[in-house]
XYZ file of C-alpha atoms in Angstrom:
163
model
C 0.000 0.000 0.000
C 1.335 3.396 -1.084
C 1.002 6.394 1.637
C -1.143 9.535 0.408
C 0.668 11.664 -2.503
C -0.845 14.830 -3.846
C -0.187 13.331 -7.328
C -3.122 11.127 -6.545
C -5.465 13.960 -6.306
C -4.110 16.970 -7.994
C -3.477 14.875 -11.398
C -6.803 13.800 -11.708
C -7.865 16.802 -11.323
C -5.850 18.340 -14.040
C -6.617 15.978 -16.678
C -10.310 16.035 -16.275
C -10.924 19.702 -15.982
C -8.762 20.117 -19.148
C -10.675 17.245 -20.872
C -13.944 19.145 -19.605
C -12.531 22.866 -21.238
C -11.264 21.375 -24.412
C -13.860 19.814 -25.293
C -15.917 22.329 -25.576
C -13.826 24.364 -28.142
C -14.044 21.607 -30.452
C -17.764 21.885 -30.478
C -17.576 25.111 -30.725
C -14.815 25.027 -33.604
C -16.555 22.322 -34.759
C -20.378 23.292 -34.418
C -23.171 20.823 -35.707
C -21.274 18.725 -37.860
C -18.909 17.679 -34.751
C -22.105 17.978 -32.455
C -24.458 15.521 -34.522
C -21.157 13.216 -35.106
C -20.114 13.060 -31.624
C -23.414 12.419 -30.551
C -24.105 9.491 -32.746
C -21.213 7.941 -31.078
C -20.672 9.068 -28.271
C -21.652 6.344 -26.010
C -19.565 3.783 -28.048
C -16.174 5.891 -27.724
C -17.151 6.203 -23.904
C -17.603 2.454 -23.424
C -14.909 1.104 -25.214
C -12.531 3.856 -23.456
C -14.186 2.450 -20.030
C -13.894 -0.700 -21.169
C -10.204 -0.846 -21.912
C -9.220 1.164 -18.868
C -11.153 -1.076 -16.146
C -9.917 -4.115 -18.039
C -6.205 -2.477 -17.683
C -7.237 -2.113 -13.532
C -8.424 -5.569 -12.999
C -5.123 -6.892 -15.205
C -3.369 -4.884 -12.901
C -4.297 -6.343 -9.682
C -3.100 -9.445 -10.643
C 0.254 -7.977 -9.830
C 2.693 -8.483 -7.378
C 3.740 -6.087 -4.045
C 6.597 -6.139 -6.142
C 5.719 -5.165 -9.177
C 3.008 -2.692 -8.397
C 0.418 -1.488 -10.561
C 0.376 1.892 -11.876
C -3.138 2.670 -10.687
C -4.771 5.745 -11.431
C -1.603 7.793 -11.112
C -0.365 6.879 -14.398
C -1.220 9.251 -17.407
C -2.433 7.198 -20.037
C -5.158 5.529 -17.819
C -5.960 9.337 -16.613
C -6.006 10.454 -19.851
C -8.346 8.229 -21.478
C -10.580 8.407 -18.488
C -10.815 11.942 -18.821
C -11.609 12.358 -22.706
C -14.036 9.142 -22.276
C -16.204 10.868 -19.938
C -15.956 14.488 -21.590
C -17.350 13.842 -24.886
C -20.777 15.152 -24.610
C -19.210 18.085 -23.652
C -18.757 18.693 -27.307
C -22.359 19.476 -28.387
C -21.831 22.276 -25.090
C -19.359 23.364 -27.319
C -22.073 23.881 -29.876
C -24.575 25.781 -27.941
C -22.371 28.103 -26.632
C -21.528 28.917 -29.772
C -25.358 29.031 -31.142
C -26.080 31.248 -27.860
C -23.413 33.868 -28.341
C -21.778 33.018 -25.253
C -18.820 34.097 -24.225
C -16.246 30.984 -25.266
C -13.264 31.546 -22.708
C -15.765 32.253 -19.776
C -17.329 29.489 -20.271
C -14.296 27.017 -20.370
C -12.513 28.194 -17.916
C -15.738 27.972 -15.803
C -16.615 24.181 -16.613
C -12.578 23.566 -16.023
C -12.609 25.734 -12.497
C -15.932 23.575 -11.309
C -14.570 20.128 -12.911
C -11.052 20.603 -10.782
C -12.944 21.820 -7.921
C -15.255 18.162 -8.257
C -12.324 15.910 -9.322
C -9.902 17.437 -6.316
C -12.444 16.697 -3.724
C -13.625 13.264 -5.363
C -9.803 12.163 -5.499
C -8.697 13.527 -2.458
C -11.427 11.662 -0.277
C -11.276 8.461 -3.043
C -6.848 8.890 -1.939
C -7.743 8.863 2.165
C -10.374 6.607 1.462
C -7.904 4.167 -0.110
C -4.549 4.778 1.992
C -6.982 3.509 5.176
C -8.840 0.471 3.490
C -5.437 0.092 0.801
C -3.326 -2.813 3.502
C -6.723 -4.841 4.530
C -8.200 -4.741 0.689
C -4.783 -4.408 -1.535
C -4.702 -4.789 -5.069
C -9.130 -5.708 -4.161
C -9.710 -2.293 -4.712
C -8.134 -1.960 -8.242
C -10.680 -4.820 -9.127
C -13.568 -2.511 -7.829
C -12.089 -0.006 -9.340
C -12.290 -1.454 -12.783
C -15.649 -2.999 -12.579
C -16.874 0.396 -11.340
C -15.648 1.602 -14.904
C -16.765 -0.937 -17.234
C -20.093 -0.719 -15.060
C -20.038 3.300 -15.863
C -19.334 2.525 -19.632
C -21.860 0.074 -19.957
C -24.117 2.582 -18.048
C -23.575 5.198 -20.833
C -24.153 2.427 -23.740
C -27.169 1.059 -22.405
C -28.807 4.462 -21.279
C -28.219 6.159 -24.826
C -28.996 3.257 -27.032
C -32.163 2.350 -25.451
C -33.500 5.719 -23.331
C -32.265 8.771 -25.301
């Protein structure tokens, strides 16, 4: 078990408020045709992307104390995470643009308020995890990565059959 480290909370937070402002901007760049594109796939991009990265958690609690996983302090895993669950945020993208809104308020609002959410989220998910981390070890990666193919499959199953 590793002890607390702000990179556990502060790079979360990074990639998913910057995931959550870009986003945006391509919408807006982008307007409908990104908007009606995105949206027709949307939920397929996010579950594969969830798919992959809970796989990748589950794989990696098969690991050793030795060799330990990378977790959710590695980039790539953060990465994907982020851009898998800030898609929609393109067709926001588009009606800021159709409503005159000011672009650059409005992204560096969503990315103030998506930090804000992610530091709090990872910083009690990091305590949460130090304390329960030596009695439920590499367990909690396997939670972890059901909880994310569970979210993806959420996102598939709730736009292909309720939207």
């Amino acid at each position: 078990n590793k002890p607390f480290s702000w990179k556990t909370v502060i790079l979360p937070s990074l990639c998913f408020a910057l995931a959550q402002a870009i986003m945006p901007c391509i919408g807006w760049v982008g307007g409908e045709l990104v908007a009606e594109f995105v949206k027709s796939v949307d939920h397929w991009i996010a579950f594969i992307l969830l798919l992959i990265i809970g796989t990748k958690f589950i794989l990696d609690a098969r690991k050793t104390n030795e060799d330990e996983p990378e977790g959710i302090t590695n980039f790539w895993p953060l990465f994907l995470a982020s851009l898998a669950t800030s898609i929609d945020a393109c067709v926001v993208g588009v009606t800021i643009n159709f409503a005159n809104d000011p672009l650059l308020l409005s992204i560096v609002m969503i990315g103030i308020i998506t930090f804000i959410d992610t530091f709090v989220a990872s910083l009690v998910g990091s305590k949460l995890g130090e304390k329960l981390g030596d009695k439920l070890g590499n367990k909690l990666l396997i939670v972890g990565g059901i909880v994310l193919i569970g979210l993806g499959t959420k996102i598939l199953i709730s736009d292909l059959f309720f939207s």
